[in-house]
């Protein structure tokens, strides 16, 4: 059996695109900034075996260690009183043999190479993502265990174990960093993405993160977490229940939550929204800035999701792609966000079966976040020209940088509306409109209008015909009622403003 990281998830209506993990310097930037915020001069360095993706053998490991020694000695010479010399290690995107892993682990834990205390004792950020690809199962598990135990003396704040085909055996081998002394009182950020975690291994993870004992003062690791990322696993409905257990132990420290592309069906997804609702009503989502729930199924539980979102007053990033919200779900979600009034910068609503009716709710939301919105993505919906027009006419933003409306069944009328909005989004850097029904003439006009900001139009269907959208009587009445409500609110606001003036 050869260990290979899982890269795709095929259970949904649409293929899940693999999201590339960013370089460690970007992933861990917030933690590094936090660690260094009080350092007025020198700060600890990051150790990483830079270079192309490769298998790290014994000889290569010796070369890496030699370079690290030189880096550390040079840094110590410049900063003789600095301790620790290194607080971050990035071992990611390499495949280590057991001989190589053993050499590196011994170097990190040794006090006999002129580094006392050991390098490992000062590590607070550990990037152990994608370190066993192509290794046979037995060797891969040994590598995970060897590196995990190398951090026994560390006090970890952030840990990334993504892109390792772990399963239950891998979870066992990584217990030292997942729930042992290095993480027990200090771990704040945990990433387990693309690990092949089944429902069984998800329950094992939940057990580790929610366990309490006298040793940790009656608390658990989950209570201290500010960031939890689970993406592209295969945990299914039972895995959702396990994640619910983790969420139930979280506190108001939580700022960044990702649970996406985990084969969660409707039953499982309801456990996620239930846990979010409990956190929200307890006031524990007030500090949440990033929420990624893409590729879940919320057609029967979007009300709980919406109620939770109404408490997310500091939300900056929201990804609800491929969540089967449809028009009614989108309406409740948009209303909830408006109620919370967060500084939302990025919102992803793609693949949610949104029609021109749902576009009204989206447009209403956009008018309230024009001052903060930077990324708007509603690709793979059913907006047609009517829906696209409603959305783009809502923009009046100097902050918008990226607009994505691929595959929305719209043609010339919608394209004209998009081009007309350019004056109201002067800082737009990228616009994606591929997979729609544009003639060559319209494509030429779009290219002339947006220039290099327009992405490739390779999938445009020049022969496609959109259906004309006609409003039903129910929609017309609803629109009249909303218009009357808006007028009433304006009159009430004006009356309130004038009440103390004597006019």
Tab-separated table of C-alpha atoms in Angstrom:
chain	number	residue	atom	x	y	z
A	1	UNK	CA	0.000	0.000	0.000
A	2	UNK	CA	1.450	3.360	-1.066
A	3	UNK	CA	0.335	6.446	0.837
A	4	UNK	CA	-1.002	9.124	-1.479
A	5	UNK	CA	-2.939	12.188	-0.406
A	6	UNK	CA	-6.543	12.305	-1.563
A	7	UNK	CA	-7.058	15.171	-3.990
A	8	UNK	CA	-10.674	15.129	-5.119
A	9	UNK	CA	-14.141	14.555	-3.754
A	10	UNK	CA	-16.687	13.170	-6.225
A	11	UNK	CA	-19.921	12.790	-4.260
A	12	UNK	CA	-21.354	16.199	-5.161
A	13	UNK	CA	-23.132	17.378	-8.278
A	14	UNK	CA	-19.981	19.278	-9.196
A	15	UNK	CA	-16.338	18.376	-9.014
A	16	UNK	CA	-14.558	19.828	-6.034
A	17	UNK	CA	-11.458	21.682	-7.122
A	18	UNK	CA	-8.361	20.996	-5.097
A	19	UNK	CA	-7.286	24.111	-3.256
A	20	UNK	CA	-3.533	24.511	-3.082
A	21	UNK	CA	-2.193	25.071	0.376
A	22	UNK	CA	-0.334	28.369	0.547
A	23	UNK	CA	3.346	28.521	1.500
A	24	UNK	CA	3.945	28.314	5.225
A	25	UNK	CA	5.051	31.914	5.455
A	26	UNK	CA	1.552	32.953	4.333
A	27	UNK	CA	-0.362	30.344	6.328
A	28	UNK	CA	1.428	31.165	9.561
A	29	UNK	CA	1.811	34.914	9.037
A	30	UNK	CA	-0.769	35.881	11.679
A	31	UNK	CA	0.827	33.640	14.283
A	32	UNK	CA	4.321	34.892	13.442
A	33	UNK	CA	3.127	38.487	13.712
A	34	UNK	CA	1.594	37.727	17.099
A	35	UNK	CA	4.792	36.133	18.350
A	36	UNK	CA	6.899	39.039	17.121
A	37	UNK	CA	4.668	41.960	18.007
A	38	UNK	CA	6.671	42.764	21.116
A	39	UNK	CA	10.067	42.173	19.476
A	40	UNK	CA	11.583	45.554	18.728
A	41	UNK	CA	14.726	44.135	17.131
A	42	UNK	CA	15.573	40.565	16.109
A	43	UNK	CA	13.075	37.731	16.043
A	44	UNK	CA	13.385	33.921	15.803
A	45	UNK	CA	13.888	32.495	12.334
A	46	UNK	CA	12.016	29.850	10.350
A	47	UNK	CA	13.738	26.611	9.368
A	48	UNK	CA	12.636	25.033	6.094
A	49	UNK	CA	14.204	22.660	3.524
A	50	UNK	CA	13.556	25.024	0.639
A	51	UNK	CA	13.562	23.917	-2.968
A	52	UNK	CA	11.536	21.779	-5.322
A	53	UNK	CA	9.233	19.007	-4.188
A	54	UNK	CA	11.346	15.859	-3.758
A	55	UNK	CA	12.020	12.731	-1.746
A	56	UNK	CA	14.325	13.595	1.151
A	57	UNK	CA	16.823	10.792	1.659
A	58	UNK	CA	19.507	10.390	4.339
A	59	UNK	CA	22.059	12.293	2.258
A	60	UNK	CA	19.628	15.110	1.515
A	61	UNK	CA	18.689	15.330	5.195
A	62	UNK	CA	22.349	15.757	6.142
A	63	UNK	CA	22.617	18.575	3.607
A	64	UNK	CA	19.494	20.256	5.030
A	65	UNK	CA	20.789	19.978	8.599
A	66	UNK	CA	24.136	21.461	7.605
A	67	UNK	CA	22.388	24.509	6.101
A	68	UNK	CA	20.181	24.871	9.168
A	69	UNK	CA	23.216	24.831	11.468
A	70	UNK	CA	24.822	27.586	9.437
A	71	UNK	CA	21.614	29.667	9.556
A	72	UNK	CA	21.235	29.224	13.298
A	73	UNK	CA	24.869	29.970	14.087
A	74	UNK	CA	24.825	33.107	11.941
A	75	UNK	CA	21.616	34.285	13.613
A	76	UNK	CA	23.022	33.593	17.082
A	77	UNK	CA	26.210	35.490	16.255
A	78	UNK	CA	24.167	38.542	15.307
A	79	UNK	CA	21.775	38.143	18.254
A	80	UNK	CA	23.677	36.496	21.135
A	81	UNK	CA	20.912	37.072	23.701
A	82	UNK	CA	18.030	35.927	21.519
A	83	UNK	CA	16.105	32.853	22.699
A	84	UNK	CA	14.732	30.856	21.044
A	85	UNK	CA	16.726	31.173	17.852
A	86	UNK	CA	13.948	29.458	15.873
A	87	UNK	CA	10.224	29.327	16.609
A	88	UNK	CA	8.864	27.989	13.309
A	89	UNK	CA	9.658	24.879	11.294
A	90	UNK	CA	8.284	24.090	7.864
A	91	UNK	CA	8.813	20.506	6.693
A	92	UNK	CA	6.004	20.641	4.137
A	93	UNK	CA	5.868	19.564	0.499
A	94	UNK	CA	8.656	17.001	0.780
A	95	UNK	CA	8.491	13.219	1.112
A	96	UNK	CA	10.796	11.966	3.863
A	97	UNK	CA	12.295	8.507	4.198
A	98	UNK	CA	12.424	7.165	7.743
A	99	UNK	CA	16.209	7.588	7.767
A	100	UNK	CA	15.871	11.248	6.821
A	101	UNK	CA	13.095	11.856	9.342
A	102	UNK	CA	15.163	10.284	12.103
A	103	UNK	CA	18.211	12.438	11.332
A	104	UNK	CA	16.172	15.646	11.284
A	105	UNK	CA	14.271	14.725	14.453
A	106	UNK	CA	17.530	13.937	16.268
A	107	UNK	CA	18.993	17.283	15.224
A	108	UNK	CA	15.931	19.178	16.460
A	109	UNK	CA	15.909	17.450	19.849
A	110	UNK	CA	19.663	17.339	20.436
A	111	UNK	CA	21.486	19.564	22.922
A	112	UNK	CA	24.884	18.347	21.757
A	113	UNK	CA	25.216	20.359	18.551
A	114	UNK	CA	25.873	23.631	20.300
A	115	UNK	CA	22.179	24.408	20.729
A	116	UNK	CA	21.078	24.149	24.333
A	117	UNK	CA	18.157	24.179	24.954
A	118	UNK	CA	17.242	22.166	21.891
A	119	UNK	CA	15.803	23.766	18.768
A	120	UNK	CA	12.599	21.772	19.230
A	121	UNK	CA	12.005	23.281	22.669
A	122	UNK	CA	11.522	26.724	21.099
A	123	UNK	CA	9.193	25.680	18.268
A	124	UNK	CA	5.723	27.217	18.401
A	125	UNK	CA	4.632	26.757	14.778
A	126	UNK	CA	4.965	23.384	13.035
A	127	UNK	CA	4.222	22.805	9.354
A	128	UNK	CA	4.022	19.034	8.946
A	129	UNK	CA	1.745	19.095	5.918
A	130	UNK	CA	2.403	16.820	2.929
A	131	UNK	CA	5.428	14.970	4.300
A	132	UNK	CA	4.706	11.302	3.429
A	133	UNK	CA	3.458	11.284	-0.171
A	134	UNK	CA	4.656	8.185	-2.090
A	135	UNK	CA	5.899	6.456	1.080
A	136	UNK	CA	4.730	2.920	1.719
A	137	UNK	CA	2.163	2.822	4.528
A	138	UNK	CA	4.443	1.401	7.205
A	139	UNK	CA	7.230	3.863	6.476
A	140	UNK	CA	4.796	6.780	6.200
A	141	UNK	CA	3.373	6.027	9.632
A	142	UNK	CA	6.892	5.792	11.084
A	143	UNK	CA	7.742	9.185	9.606
A	144	UNK	CA	4.614	10.755	11.144
A	145	UNK	CA	5.436	9.276	14.534
A	146	UNK	CA	9.086	10.324	14.370
A	147	UNK	CA	8.328	13.944	13.530
A	148	UNK	CA	5.437	14.115	15.980
A	149	UNK	CA	7.568	12.922	18.883
A	150	UNK	CA	10.363	15.333	17.921
A	151	UNK	CA	8.182	18.153	19.281
A	152	UNK	CA	7.660	16.586	22.717
A	153	UNK	CA	9.404	19.545	24.391
A	154	UNK	CA	7.739	22.214	22.223
A	155	UNK	CA	4.892	24.529	23.148
A	156	UNK	CA	2.892	24.545	19.932
A	157	UNK	CA	0.563	27.377	19.025
A	158	UNK	CA	-0.091	26.347	15.430
A	159	UNK	CA	-0.025	22.907	13.793
A	160	UNK	CA	-0.671	21.915	10.169
A	161	UNK	CA	-0.908	18.195	9.347
A	162	UNK	CA	-2.782	18.637	6.062
A	163	UNK	CA	-2.193	16.573	2.912
A	164	UNK	CA	-1.031	13.471	4.749
A	165	UNK	CA	-3.060	10.303	4.143
A	166	UNK	CA	-3.469	9.625	7.838
A	167	UNK	CA	-6.587	7.663	8.623
A	168	UNK	CA	-6.963	6.128	12.048
A	169	UNK	CA	-3.399	4.794	12.137
A	170	UNK	CA	-1.977	8.186	11.279
A	171	UNK	CA	-4.027	9.882	13.998
A	172	UNK	CA	-2.530	7.449	16.492
A	173	UNK	CA	1.020	8.180	15.315
A	174	UNK	CA	0.460	11.935	15.651
A	175	UNK	CA	-1.036	11.929	19.146
A	176	UNK	CA	1.985	13.684	20.628
A	177	UNK	CA	1.393	16.866	18.616
A	178	UNK	CA	-2.387	16.512	18.380
A	179	UNK	CA	-3.151	16.075	22.065
A	180	UNK	CA	0.080	15.592	24.005
A	181	UNK	CA	2.192	17.933	26.082
A	182	UNK	CA	3.215	20.176	23.130
A	183	UNK	CA	-0.422	21.139	22.465
A	184	UNK	CA	-2.318	20.508	25.656
A	185	UNK	CA	-2.319	24.056	27.016
A	186	UNK	CA	-1.139	26.126	24.065
A	187	UNK	CA	-2.531	24.978	20.692
A	188	UNK	CA	-4.615	27.684	19.036
A	189	UNK	CA	-4.622	26.821	15.325
A	190	UNK	CA	-5.128	23.373	13.791
A	191	UNK	CA	-5.367	22.346	10.131
A	192	UNK	CA	-6.334	18.827	9.031
A	193	UNK	CA	-7.175	19.218	5.354
A	194	UNK	CA	-7.079	16.492	2.707
A	195	UNK	CA	-6.154	13.803	5.245
A	196	UNK	CA	-8.594	11.082	4.228
A	197	UNK	CA	-10.300	11.271	7.624
A	198	UNK	CA	-13.175	8.796	7.814
A	199	UNK	CA	-16.047	8.978	10.290
A	200	UNK	CA	-14.073	6.691	12.614
A	201	UNK	CA	-10.900	8.785	12.520
A	202	UNK	CA	-12.976	11.968	12.905
A	203	UNK	CA	-14.332	10.539	16.142
A	204	UNK	CA	-10.785	9.816	17.256
A	205	UNK	CA	-9.823	13.428	16.529
A	206	UNK	CA	-12.885	14.646	18.427
A	207	UNK	CA	-11.969	12.456	21.403
A	208	UNK	CA	-8.462	13.934	21.500
A	209	UNK	CA	-9.561	17.556	21.173
A	210	UNK	CA	-12.419	17.388	23.674
A	211	UNK	CA	-10.807	15.223	26.357
A	212	UNK	CA	-10.434	16.812	29.785
A	213	UNK	CA	-8.223	15.733	32.671
A	214	UNK	CA	-6.585	17.037	35.822
A	215	UNK	CA	-3.396	17.452	33.789
A	216	UNK	CA	-4.991	20.159	31.636
A	217	UNK	CA	-6.900	21.748	34.492
A	218	UNK	CA	-10.272	20.394	33.482
A	219	UNK	CA	-10.223	22.148	30.116
A	220	UNK	CA	-9.721	20.685	26.644
A	221	UNK	CA	-7.738	21.653	23.553
A	222	UNK	CA	-10.878	22.650	21.625
A	223	UNK	CA	-11.600	25.426	24.130
A	224	UNK	CA	-8.394	27.232	23.195
A	225	UNK	CA	-8.694	26.920	19.426
A	226	UNK	CA	-8.997	30.114	17.399
A	227	UNK	CA	-8.638	28.371	14.032
A	228	UNK	CA	-9.993	24.958	12.962
A	229	UNK	CA	-9.651	23.817	9.341
A	230	UNK	CA	-11.068	20.515	8.086
A	231	UNK	CA	-11.294	20.335	4.288
A	232	UNK	CA	-11.574	17.628	1.633
A	233	UNK	CA	-11.924	14.657	3.944
A	234	UNK	CA	-14.376	11.764	3.664
A	235	UNK	CA	-16.001	11.907	7.060
A	236	UNK	CA	-19.654	11.862	5.952
A	237	UNK	CA	-22.606	12.302	8.281
A	238	UNK	CA	-20.997	10.605	11.283
A	239	UNK	CA	-17.921	12.754	10.831
A	240	UNK	CA	-20.187	15.798	11.039
A	241	UNK	CA	-21.440	14.562	14.395
A	242	UNK	CA	-17.837	14.262	15.543
A	243	UNK	CA	-17.079	17.792	14.376
A	244	UNK	CA	-20.186	18.972	16.205
A	245	UNK	CA	-18.637	17.612	19.405
A	246	UNK	CA	-15.511	19.662	18.757
A	247	UNK	CA	-17.511	22.812	18.031
A	248	UNK	CA	-19.573	22.374	21.177
A	249	UNK	CA	-16.386	22.769	23.193
A	250	UNK	CA	-15.152	25.862	21.373
A	251	UNK	CA	-15.176	29.291	22.979
A	252	UNK	CA	-15.466	32.889	21.900
A	253	UNK	CA	-11.770	32.702	20.968
A	254	UNK	CA	-12.822	31.131	17.660
A	255	UNK	CA	-12.013	33.387	14.683
A	256	UNK	CA	-11.481	31.044	11.704
A	257	UNK	CA	-13.651	27.982	11.000
A	258	UNK	CA	-13.484	25.762	7.922
A	259	UNK	CA	-15.501	22.580	7.457
A	260	UNK	CA	-15.896	22.010	3.745
A	261	UNK	CA	-15.882	19.229	1.134
A	262	UNK	CA	-16.197	16.467	3.710
A	263	UNK	CA	-18.971	14.425	2.034
A	264	UNK	CA	-21.540	15.905	4.374
A	265	UNK	CA	-25.077	15.192	3.258
A	266	UNK	CA	-28.234	16.813	4.575
A	267	UNK	CA	-28.314	14.922	7.862
A	268	UNK	CA	-24.668	15.636	8.591
A	269	UNK	CA	-24.901	19.273	7.556
A	270	UNK	CA	-27.710	19.827	10.054
A	271	UNK	CA	-25.298	18.887	12.852
A	272	UNK	CA	-22.942	21.640	11.703
A	273	UNK	CA	-25.648	24.321	11.628
A	274	UNK	CA	-26.965	23.120	14.994
A	275	UNK	CA	-23.522	23.513	16.552
A	276	UNK	CA	-23.121	26.957	14.970
A	277	UNK	CA	-26.497	28.001	16.351
A	278	UNK	CA	-25.520	26.889	19.867
A	279	UNK	CA	-22.247	28.819	19.650
A	280	UNK	CA	-24.055	31.887	18.323
A	281	UNK	CA	-26.732	31.990	20.993
A	282	UNK	CA	-24.026	31.619	23.635
A	283	UNK	CA	-22.263	34.664	22.203
A	284	UNK	CA	-19.290	32.643	20.987
A	285	UNK	CA	-19.293	33.718	17.333
A	286	UNK	CA	-18.774	37.409	17.990
A	287	UNK	CA	-15.076	37.187	17.080
A	288	UNK	CA	-15.476	34.929	14.043
A	289	UNK	CA	-13.892	36.557	10.981
A	290	UNK	CA	-13.613	33.616	8.538
A	291	UNK	CA	-16.256	30.952	7.871
A	292	UNK	CA	-15.951	28.359	5.100
A	293	UNK	CA	-18.781	25.822	4.833
A	294	UNK	CA	-18.543	25.151	1.087
A	295	UNK	CA	-19.884	21.882	-0.291
A	296	UNK	CA	-22.303	21.134	2.522
A	297	UNK	CA	-26.052	20.559	2.116
A	298	UNK	CA	-28.262	23.150	3.799
A	299	UNK	CA	-31.658	23.016	2.017
A	300	UNK	CA	-33.421	21.920	5.218
A	301	UNK	CA	-31.343	23.716	7.853
A	302	UNK	CA	-30.519	27.092	6.329
A	303	UNK	CA	-32.635	28.841	8.982
A	304	UNK	CA	-30.247	27.686	11.716
A	305	UNK	CA	-27.328	28.792	9.557
A	306	UNK	CA	-28.916	32.185	9.000
A	307	UNK	CA	-29.619	32.689	12.707
A	308	UNK	CA	-25.988	31.864	13.488
A	309	UNK	CA	-24.768	34.317	10.846
A	310	UNK	CA	-26.869	37.075	12.366
A	311	UNK	CA	-24.509	36.917	15.373
A	312	UNK	CA	-21.293	37.119	13.314
A	313	UNK	CA	-20.711	40.835	13.676
A	314	UNK	CA	-17.016	40.683	12.719
A	315	UNK	CA	-17.264	38.345	9.739
A	316	UNK	CA	-14.923	39.243	6.881
A	317	UNK	CA	-14.899	36.063	4.761
A	318	UNK	CA	-17.861	33.786	4.023
A	319	UNK	CA	-17.808	30.784	1.672
A	320	UNK	CA	-21.162	29.063	1.097
A	321	UNK	CA	-20.440	27.627	-2.359
A	322	UNK	CA	-22.369	24.521	-3.385
A	323	UNK	CA	-24.621	24.407	-0.311
A	324	UNK	CA	-28.014	23.928	-2.055
A	325	UNK	CA	-29.403	27.092	-0.477
A	326	UNK	CA	-31.678	28.040	-3.403
A	327	UNK	CA	-33.573	31.333	-3.413
A	328	UNK	CA	-35.278	30.964	-0.042
A	329	UNK	CA	-32.080	29.969	1.747
A	330	UNK	CA	-30.135	32.803	0.136
A	331	UNK	CA	-32.853	35.246	1.167
A	332	UNK	CA	-32.556	34.246	4.843
A	333	UNK	CA	-28.759	34.207	4.741
A	334	UNK	CA	-28.572	37.675	3.169
A	335	UNK	CA	-31.063	39.076	5.665
A	336	UNK	CA	-29.038	37.603	8.536
A	337	UNK	CA	-25.813	39.145	7.286
A	338	UNK	CA	-27.505	42.534	6.981
A	339	UNK	CA	-28.709	42.176	10.557
A	340	UNK	CA	-25.187	41.431	11.793
A	341	UNK	CA	-23.755	44.230	9.647
A	342	UNK	CA	-20.203	42.815	9.573
A	343	UNK	CA	-17.237	44.245	7.624
A	344	UNK	CA	-17.670	41.527	4.988
A	345	UNK	CA	-14.900	41.589	2.368
A	346	UNK	CA	-15.338	38.255	0.570
A	347	UNK	CA	-18.526	36.317	-0.108
A	348	UNK	CA	-18.869	33.147	-2.189
A	349	UNK	CA	-22.392	32.048	-3.168
A	350	UNK	CA	-21.627	29.928	-6.233
A	351	UNK	CA	-23.545	26.781	-7.201
A	352	UNK	CA	-26.580	27.457	-4.999
A	353	UNK	CA	-29.338	27.366	-7.634
A	354	UNK	CA	-29.943	31.101	-7.302
A	355	UNK	CA	-32.415	32.506	-9.841
A	356	UNK	CA	-33.359	36.145	-10.604
A	357	UNK	CA	-35.712	35.969	-7.609
A	358	UNK	CA	-32.847	35.163	-5.252
A	359	UNK	CA	-30.731	37.822	-6.950
A	360	UNK	CA	-32.984	40.454	-5.370
A	361	UNK	CA	-31.863	39.358	-1.903
A	362	UNK	CA	-28.226	39.297	-2.974
A	363	UNK	CA	-28.488	42.794	-4.456
A	364	UNK	CA	-30.064	44.097	-1.280
A	365	UNK	CA	-27.145	42.714	0.723
A	366	UNK	CA	-24.545	44.111	-1.659
A	367	UNK	CA	-25.903	47.633	-1.243
A	368	UNK	CA	-25.130	47.397	2.480
A	369	UNK	CA	-21.544	46.140	2.077
A	370	UNK	CA	-20.336	48.300	-0.818
A	371	UNK	CA	-17.872	49.934	1.547
A	372	UNK	CA	-16.072	46.682	2.441
A	373	UNK	CA	-16.680	44.126	-0.331
A	374	UNK	CA	-13.532	43.040	-2.194
A	375	UNK	CA	-14.515	39.659	-3.656
A	376	UNK	CA	-17.957	38.620	-4.892
A	377	UNK	CA	-18.392	35.152	-6.412
A	378	UNK	CA	-21.772	33.855	-7.579
A	379	UNK	CA	-20.696	31.550	-10.400
A	380	UNK	CA	-22.619	28.429	-11.492
A	381	UNK	CA	-26.059	29.693	-10.595
A	382	UNK	CA	-29.167	30.340	-12.725
A	383	UNK	CA	-29.197	34.113	-12.620
A	384	UNK	CA	-29.811	34.839	-16.333
A	385	UNK	CA	-29.534	38.432	-17.535
A	386	UNK	CA	-32.293	39.591	-15.181
A	387	UNK	CA	-30.521	38.323	-12.074
A	388	UNK	CA	-27.070	39.489	-13.164
A	389	UNK	CA	-28.464	42.942	-13.891
A	390	UNK	CA	-29.998	43.177	-10.431
A	391	UNK	CA	-26.706	42.217	-8.827
A	392	UNK	CA	-24.307	44.425	-10.774
A	393	UNK	CA	-26.598	47.434	-10.490
A	394	UNK	CA	-26.238	47.123	-6.713
A	395	UNK	CA	-22.508	47.803	-6.857
A	396	UNK	CA	-21.191	51.240	-6.006
A	397	UNK	CA	-17.888	50.257	-4.490
A	398	UNK	CA	-14.315	51.496	-4.490
A	399	UNK	CA	-13.235	48.340	-2.631
A	400	UNK	CA	-14.448	45.644	-5.063
A	401	UNK	CA	-11.466	43.903	-6.696
A	402	UNK	CA	-12.834	40.595	-7.971
A	403	UNK	CA	-16.189	39.728	-9.572
A	404	UNK	CA	-17.013	36.153	-10.638
A	405	UNK	CA	-20.198	35.380	-12.602
A	406	UNK	CA	-19.181	32.369	-14.697
A	407	UNK	CA	-21.864	29.939	-15.927
A	408	UNK	CA	-24.998	31.898	-15.137
A	409	UNK	CA	-27.008	31.482	-18.344
A	410	UNK	CA	-26.904	35.148	-19.302
A	411	UNK	CA	-26.352	36.834	-22.635
A	412	UNK	CA	-26.123	40.311	-24.161
A	413	UNK	CA	-28.497	42.155	-21.827
A	414	UNK	CA	-26.638	40.929	-18.772
A	415	UNK	CA	-23.289	41.643	-20.392
A	416	UNK	CA	-24.381	45.210	-21.125
A	417	UNK	CA	-25.355	45.675	-17.470
A	418	UNK	CA	-21.974	44.362	-16.368
A	419	UNK	CA	-20.154	46.773	-18.681
A	420	UNK	CA	-22.275	49.681	-17.497
A	421	UNK	CA	-21.284	49.067	-13.882
A	422	UNK	CA	-17.561	49.588	-14.530
A	423	UNK	CA	-17.692	53.243	-13.511
A	424	UNK	CA	-19.035	52.262	-10.104
A	425	UNK	CA	-16.257	49.755	-9.394
A	426	UNK	CA	-13.136	51.750	-10.329
A	427	UNK	CA	-10.684	49.458	-8.545
A	428	UNK	CA	-11.838	46.173	-10.082
A	429	UNK	CA	-8.810	43.974	-10.830
A	430	UNK	CA	-10.386	40.756	-12.140
A	431	UNK	CA	-13.716	39.768	-13.676
A	432	UNK	CA	-14.757	36.244	-14.745
A	433	UNK	CA	-17.711	35.793	-17.098
A	434	UNK	CA	-16.902	32.516	-18.870
A	435	UNK	CA	-19.432	29.811	-19.659
A	436	UNK	CA	-22.297	32.131	-20.606
A	437	UNK	CA	-24.151	32.885	-23.868
A	438	UNK	CA	-22.215	35.690	-25.538
A	439	UNK	CA	-21.865	36.296	-29.252
A	440	UNK	CA	-18.404	37.020	-30.591
A	441	UNK	CA	-19.392	40.674	-30.855
A	442	UNK	CA	-20.318	40.790	-27.157
A	443	UNK	CA	-17.068	39.064	-26.212
A	444	UNK	CA	-15.178	41.705	-28.166
A	445	UNK	CA	-17.023	44.470	-26.314
A	446	UNK	CA	-16.299	42.835	-22.945
A	447	UNK	CA	-12.633	42.508	-23.853
A	448	UNK	CA	-12.477	46.139	-24.931
A	449	UNK	CA	-14.211	47.281	-21.739
A	450	UNK	CA	-12.275	45.238	-19.198
A	451	UNK	CA	-9.005	44.515	-20.992
A	452	UNK	CA	-6.553	42.336	-19.066
A	453	UNK	CA	-8.929	42.230	-16.111
A	454	UNK	CA	-11.229	39.855	-18.027
A	455	UNK	CA	-10.276	36.199	-17.581
A	456	UNK	CA	-10.248	33.666	-20.427
A	457	UNK	CA	-13.551	33.109	-22.264
A	458	UNK	CA	-12.777	29.578	-23.452
A	459	UNK	CA	-16.091	27.992	-22.434
A	460	UNK	CA	-18.405	30.705	-23.763
A	461	UNK	CA	-21.350	29.264	-25.723
A	462	UNK	CA	-21.965	31.565	-28.690
A	463	UNK	CA	-25.018	29.519	-29.704
A	464	UNK	CA	-26.679	29.456	-26.283
A	465	UNK	CA	-30.008	31.154	-25.724
A	466	UNK	CA	-31.205	32.338	-22.372
A	467	UNK	CA	-34.824	32.251	-21.316
A	468	UNK	CA	-36.511	35.581	-20.770
A	469	UNK	CA	-37.322	36.033	-17.112
A	470	UNK	CA	-40.843	37.137	-16.329
A	471	UNK	CA	-41.850	38.072	-12.840
A	472	UNK	CA	-44.779	36.215	-11.344
A	473	UNK	CA	-47.632	38.113	-9.706
A	474	UNK	CA	-46.321	36.898	-6.342
A	475	UNK	CA	-42.885	38.389	-7.018
A	476	UNK	CA	-44.406	41.664	-8.191
A	477	UNK	CA	-46.468	41.947	-5.005
A	478	UNK	CA	-43.409	41.074	-2.925
A	479	UNK	CA	-41.383	43.759	-4.671
A	480	UNK	CA	-44.124	46.350	-4.093
A	481	UNK	CA	-44.271	45.398	-0.410
A	482	UNK	CA	-40.486	45.715	-0.071
A	483	UNK	CA	-40.571	49.087	-1.803
A	484	UNK	CA	-43.323	50.323	0.535
A	485	UNK	CA	-41.376	49.018	3.540
A	486	UNK	CA	-38.243	50.860	2.383
A	487	UNK	CA	-40.229	54.098	1.962
A	488	UNK	CA	-41.784	53.683	5.418
A	489	UNK	CA	-38.331	53.146	6.944
A	490	UNK	CA	-37.013	56.281	5.234
A	491	UNK	CA	-39.972	58.341	6.493
A	492	UNK	CA	-39.510	56.984	10.032
A	493	UNK	CA	-35.794	57.803	9.936
A	494	UNK	CA	-36.500	61.336	8.707
A	495	UNK	CA	-39.125	61.861	11.391
A	496	UNK	CA	-36.709	60.663	14.058
A	497	UNK	CA	-34.012	63.013	12.779
A	498	UNK	CA	-36.384	65.994	12.829
A	499	UNK	CA	-38.056	65.187	16.150
A	500	UNK	CA	-35.609	67.211	18.221
A	501	UNK	CA	-35.268	70.146	15.863
A	502	UNK	CA	-38.630	71.773	16.494
A	503	UNK	CA	-39.443	71.764	12.781
